[in-house]
CSV table of C-alpha atoms (C1' of nucleotides) in Angstrom, one decimal:
chain,number,residue,atom,x,y,z
A,1,UNK,CA,15.5,9.0,6.1
A,2,UNK,CA,15.4,7.5,9.5
A,3,UNK,CA,14.0,9.5,12.2
A,4,UNK,CA,15.4,8.7,15.6
A,5,UNK,CA,12.8,8.8,18.3
A,6,UNK,CA,13.4,7.3,21.6
A,7,UNK,CA,10.8,5.6,23.7
A,8,UNK,CA,8.3,8.1,24.8
A,9,UNK,CA,8.2,9.7,21.5
A,10,UNK,CA,5.2,10.0,19.2
A,11,UNK,CA,2.5,7.6,20.2
A,12,UNK,CA,3.8,6.9,23.6
A,13,UNK,CA,0.8,8.7,25.0
A,14,UNK,CA,-1.6,6.3,23.4
A,15,UNK,CA,-2.5,3.8,26.0
A,16,UNK,CA,0.8,3.2,27.6
A,17,UNK,CA,2.2,0.0,29.0
A,18,UNK,CA,0.2,0.5,32.1
A,19,UNK,CA,-3.1,0.5,30.3
A,20,UNK,CA,-5.0,-2.4,28.7
A,21,UNK,CA,-1.9,-4.5,28.6
A,22,UNK,CA,-1.9,-5.0,32.3
A,23,UNK,CA,-5.4,-6.1,32.5
A,24,UNK,CA,-5.2,-8.5,29.5
A,25,UNK,CA,-1.8,-10.0,30.1
A,26,UNK,CA,-1.2,-12.9,32.5
A,27,UNK,CA,0.2,-11.6,35.7
A,28,UNK,CA,3.8,-12.2,34.9
A,29,UNK,CA,5.8,-9.8,37.0
A,30,UNK,CA,8.3,-7.6,35.2
A,31,UNK,CA,10.3,-4.9,36.7
A,32,UNK,CA,10.0,-1.5,35.2
A,33,UNK,CA,13.4,-2.0,33.6
A,34,UNK,CA,12.5,-5.3,32.2
A,35,UNK,CA,9.3,-3.8,30.8
A,36,UNK,CA,11.3,-1.0,29.2
A,37,UNK,CA,13.7,-3.4,27.7
A,38,UNK,CA,10.9,-5.6,26.3
A,39,UNK,CA,9.3,-2.5,24.9
A,40,UNK,CA,12.5,-1.4,23.3
A,41,UNK,CA,12.9,-4.8,21.8
A,42,UNK,CA,9.4,-4.9,20.4
A,43,UNK,CA,9.7,-1.4,19.0
A,44,UNK,CA,13.0,-2.3,17.4
A,45,UNK,CA,11.5,-5.3,15.7
A,46,UNK,CA,8.6,-3.3,14.5
A,47,UNK,CA,10.9,-0.6,13.2
A,48,UNK,CA,12.9,-3.2,11.3
A,49,UNK,CA,9.8,-4.7,9.9
A,50,UNK,CA,8.6,-1.4,8.6
A,51,UNK,CA,12.0,-0.6,7.2
A,52,UNK,CA,12.1,-3.9,5.3
A,53,UNK,CA,8.6,-3.1,4.0
A,54,UNK,CA,9.9,0.3,2.8
A,55,UNK,CA,12.9,-1.4,1.1
A,56,UNK,CA,10.5,-3.6,-0.8
A,57,UNK,CA,8.4,-0.6,-1.6
A,58,UNK,CA,11.4,1.2,-3.0
A,59,UNK,CA,12.2,-1.9,-5.1
A,60,UNK,CA,8.7,-1.8,-6.5
A,61,UNK,CA,9.1,1.9,-7.2
A,62,UNK,CA,12.2,1.2,-9.2
A,63,UNK,CA,10.4,-1.0,-11.6
A,64,UNK,CA,7.7,1.6,-12.1
A,65,UNK,CA,10.2,3.2,-14.4
A,66,UNK,CA,8.5,6.5,-15.3
A,67,UNK,CA,8.1,7.4,-11.7
A,68,UNK,CA,11.1,5.9,-10.2
A,69,UNK,CA,13.6,8.6,-11.0
A,70,UNK,CA,13.4,11.3,-8.4
A,71,UNK,CA,14.6,13.9,-10.8
A,72,UNK,CA,13.3,12.4,-14.0
A,73,UNK,CA,15.2,12.3,-17.2
A,74,UNK,CA,14.8,15.0,-19.7
A,75,UNK,CA,12.5,17.2,-17.7
A,76,UNK,CA,9.0,16.6,-16.4
A,77,UNK,CA,7.6,13.2,-17.2
A,78,UNK,CA,4.1,12.3,-18.2
A,79,UNK,CA,3.3,8.8,-17.3
A,80,UNK,CA,1.8,7.0,-20.3
A,81,UNK,CA,-0.8,5.2,-18.2
A,82,UNK,CA,-1.9,8.2,-16.2
A,83,UNK,CA,-4.2,10.9,-17.6
A,84,UNK,CA,-3.0,14.5,-18.2
A,85,UNK,CA,-3.1,16.4,-15.0
A,86,UNK,CA,-2.0,13.4,-12.9
A,87,UNK,CA,0.3,14.1,-10.0
A,88,UNK,CA,3.5,15.7,-11.3
A,89,UNK,CA,6.5,13.5,-11.6
A,90,UNK,CA,9.8,14.1,-10.0
A,91,UNK,CA,8.4,13.3,-6.6
A,92,UNK,CA,8.6,9.9,-5.1
A,93,UNK,CA,5.5,7.9,-5.5
A,94,UNK,CA,3.5,7.5,-2.3
A,95,UNK,CA,3.0,4.0,-1.0
A,96,UNK,CA,-0.6,3.8,-2.1
A,97,UNK,CA,0.1,5.2,-5.5
A,98,UNK,CA,3.0,2.7,-6.0
A,99,UNK,CA,0.7,-0.2,-5.2
A,100,UNK,CA,-2.1,1.0,-7.4
A,101,UNK,CA,0.3,1.8,-10.3
A,102,UNK,CA,2.0,-1.5,-9.9
A,103,UNK,CA,-1.4,-3.2,-10.2
A,104,UNK,CA,-2.2,-1.3,-13.3
A,105,UNK,CA,1.1,-2.0,-14.7
A,106,UNK,CA,0.7,-5.8,-14.2
A,107,UNK,CA,-2.7,-5.6,-15.9
A,108,UNK,CA,-1.3,-3.7,-18.8
A,109,UNK,CA,1.5,-6.2,-19.2
A,110,UNK,CA,-1.1,-8.9,-19.1
A,111,UNK,CA,-3.1,-7.3,-21.9
A,112,UNK,CA,0.0,-6.8,-23.9
A,113,UNK,CA,0.8,-10.5,-23.6
A,114,UNK,CA,-2.7,-11.4,-24.6
A,115,UNK,CA,-2.5,-9.1,-27.6
A,116,UNK,CA,0.8,-10.7,-28.6
A,117,UNK,CA,-0.7,-14.1,-28.4
A,118,UNK,CA,-3.5,-13.0,-30.6
A,119,UNK,CA,-1.1,-11.6,-33.2
A,120,UNK,CA,1.1,-14.7,-33.1
A,121,UNK,CA,-2.0,-16.8,-33.6
A,122,UNK,CA,-3.0,-14.7,-36.6
A,123,UNK,CA,0.5,-14.9,-38.1
A,124,UNK,CA,0.8,-18.6,-37.6
A,125,UNK,CA,-2.6,-19.2,-39.1
A,126,UNK,CA,-1.8,-17.0,-42.0
A,127,UNK,CA,1.4,-18.7,-42.7
A,128,UNK,CA,0.0,-22.1,-42.3
A,129,UNK,CA,2.3,-22.8,-39.3
A,130,UNK,CA,1.2,-25.1,-36.7
A,131,UNK,CA,3.2,-26.3,-33.8
A,132,UNK,CA,6.1,-24.0,-34.1
A,133,UNK,CA,4.6,-21.3,-32.0
A,134,UNK,CA,5.0,-22.1,-28.3
A,135,UNK,CA,1.7,-23.4,-27.0
A,136,UNK,CA,1.8,-21.3,-23.9
A,137,UNK,CA,1.8,-18.2,-26.0
A,138,UNK,CA,-1.2,-19.2,-28.0
A,139,UNK,CA,-3.4,-20.9,-25.5
A,140,UNK,CA,-3.7,-17.9,-23.2
A,141,UNK,CA,-3.4,-19.5,-19.9
A,142,UNK,CA,-4.2,-16.3,-18.1
A,143,UNK,CA,-7.6,-14.7,-18.3
A,144,UNK,CA,-6.2,-11.5,-19.6
A,145,UNK,CA,-7.8,-9.0,-21.8
A,146,UNK,CA,-8.7,-9.9,-25.3
A,147,UNK,CA,-8.1,-6.5,-26.9
A,148,UNK,CA,-6.7,-3.1,-26.2
A,149,UNK,CA,-10.1,-1.6,-26.0
A,150,UNK,CA,-10.7,-3.5,-22.8
A,151,UNK,CA,-7.9,-1.8,-21.0
A,152,UNK,CA,-8.9,1.5,-19.8
A,153,UNK,CA,-7.7,4.1,-17.3
A,154,UNK,CA,-9.9,5.2,-14.6
A,155,UNK,CA,-9.4,7.7,-11.8
A,156,UNK,CA,-11.5,5.9,-9.2
A,157,UNK,CA,-9.5,3.3,-7.4
A,158,UNK,CA,-12.4,1.1,-6.4
A,159,UNK,CA,-10.7,-1.7,-4.7
A,160,UNK,CA,-8.1,-0.6,-2.3
A,161,UNK,CA,-9.3,1.3,0.7
A,162,UNK,CA,-12.8,-0.1,0.4
A,163,UNK,CA,-13.5,0.6,4.0
A,164,UNK,CA,-13.0,4.4,3.5
A,165,UNK,CA,-14.3,4.9,0.0
A,166,UNK,CA,-18.1,5.4,-0.3
A,167,UNK,CA,-18.0,4.5,-3.9
A,168,UNK,CA,-16.7,1.1,-3.0
A,169,UNK,CA,-19.7,0.3,-0.9
A,170,UNK,CA,-22.1,0.3,-3.8
A,171,UNK,CA,-21.3,-3.3,-4.9
A,172,UNK,CA,-19.9,-2.4,-8.2
A,173,UNK,CA,-16.3,-2.8,-7.5
A,174,UNK,CA,-15.3,-4.0,-10.9
A,175,UNK,CA,-17.5,-1.8,-12.9
A,176,UNK,CA,-15.3,0.2,-15.1
A,177,UNK,CA,-15.4,4.0,-15.5
A,178,UNK,CA,-13.4,4.6,-18.6
A,179,UNK,CA,-11.1,7.5,-18.6
A,180,UNK,CA,-12.6,10.3,-20.7
A,181,UNK,CA,-15.6,8.2,-21.7
A,182,UNK,CA,-19.2,9.1,-21.4
A,183,UNK,CA,-19.7,6.9,-18.3
A,184,UNK,CA,-16.8,8.7,-16.8
A,185,UNK,CA,-18.5,12.1,-17.0
A,186,UNK,CA,-21.6,10.8,-15.5
A,187,UNK,CA,-19.9,8.9,-12.7
A,188,UNK,CA,-19.1,10.4,-9.3
A,189,UNK,CA,-15.5,10.9,-8.8
A,190,UNK,CA,-14.5,9.9,-5.4
A,191,UNK,CA,-12.0,12.4,-3.8
A,192,UNK,CA,-10.5,10.0,-1.4
A,193,UNK,CA,-6.8,9.5,-1.6
A,194,UNK,CA,-7.0,6.2,-3.2
A,195,UNK,CA,-9.6,6.9,-5.8
A,196,UNK,CA,-7.8,9.9,-7.2
A,197,UNK,CA,-5.1,7.5,-8.4
A,198,UNK,CA,-5.9,6.3,-11.9
A,199,UNK,CA,-6.1,2.6,-12.5
A,200,UNK,CA,-6.5,0.2,-15.3
A,201,UNK,CA,-9.8,-1.5,-15.4
A,202,UNK,CA,-11.3,-4.4,-17.3
A,203,UNK,CA,-14.3,-3.5,-19.4
A,204,UNK,CA,-15.3,-7.1,-19.6
A,205,UNK,CA,-15.8,-8.5,-16.1
A,206,UNK,CA,-14.9,-12.0,-17.3
A,207,UNK,CA,-11.3,-11.0,-17.9
A,208,UNK,CA,-10.3,-11.0,-14.3
A,209,UNK,CA,-7.5,-12.6,-12.5
A,210,UNK,CA,-8.7,-15.8,-10.8
A,211,UNK,CA,-8.6,-15.9,-7.1
B,1,DT,C1',-2.5,27.0,7.5
B,2,DA,C1',-4.7,22.7,6.1
B,3,DG,C1',-4.0,18.3,4.3
B,4,DG,C1',-1.2,14.5,2.7
B,5,DC,C1',2.3,11.4,3.7
B,6,DC,C1',5.2,9.2,6.7
B,7,DA,C1',7.8,7.1,10.9
B,8,DT,C1',7.2,5.5,15.2
B,9,DC,C1',5.0,3.7,19.3
B,10,DT,C1',1.7,0.7,21.1
B,11,DG,C1',-1.6,-3.0,22.3
B,12,DG,C1',-4.0,-6.8,20.4
B,13,DT,C1',-4.2,-11.1,17.8
B,14,DC,C1',-2.4,-15.0,15.3
B,15,DC,C1',1.1,-18.3,14.3
B,16,DT,C1',5.1,-21.3,15.2
C,1,DA,C1',6.8,-17.8,24.9
C,2,DG,C1',8.3,-15.1,21.3
C,3,DG,C1',7.9,-13.2,16.9
C,4,DA,C1',5.1,-11.5,13.0
C,5,DC,C1',1.5,-8.9,11.6
C,6,DC,C1',-2.0,-5.4,12.0
C,7,DA,C1',-4.4,-1.1,13.0
C,8,DG,C1',-5.0,3.0,15.8
C,9,DA,C1',-2.8,7.1,17.7
C,10,DT,C1',0.5,10.7,17.5
C,11,DG,C1',3.5,14.1,15.8
C,12,DG,C1',6.9,15.8,12.3
C,13,DC,C1',7.8,17.3,7.6
C,14,DC,C1',6.4,19.1,3.2
C,15,DT,C1',3.6,21.2,-0.3
C,16,DA,C1',-0.3,23.8,-2.2
DNA sequence: TAGGCCATCTGGTCCT
DNA sequence: AGGACCAGATGGCCTA
């Protein structure tokens, strides 16, 4: 959906080209027409940039399979990584939810990989195999989770939107609040738009992505 | 009707 | 100098 709004549309009253721009820019004389043309050009670029961003966001939505279908398949869907009562499916994911869900998804995949490595290691040891299992699978190059119990769902998104979320200012960004756990019931649930989106958290702070 | 989400405009800053 | 990126402001659309 592309909304066509000409110059002077929403936002045009904010500041305006005659405001701070004139005082901060070097005194290069531009006619009103030139200024308008320049503004149109800049606006067009920005529009294109945001549209590209949305294309990328849509691509990301597509891989978030359970939410990607606008109509869903086989009726209402319950996302396996979201708690009951999570936002109803069938609606397009918001940008922030897409990002948060993608992050959770990546972490989940990481934990699955780690678990697979562990199982492979057990199997190879049990069978007396050494050297036939790809080293990469066994060595665990990434600091992923070491067990399924360490991957939990939590409603408070405590990382994104830190500037707005009061819970994020308490210096416990990575402290988990397990979904449905005791700590969960005792913890404040932030109602900001970000925090209401569940996320996957690490129970063990050691198992984090490196910077 | 309020609130969430979004597109767009705009000015500022940084980078090439 | 021009483009990319960012954040604030604004207004429209939609849903509960």
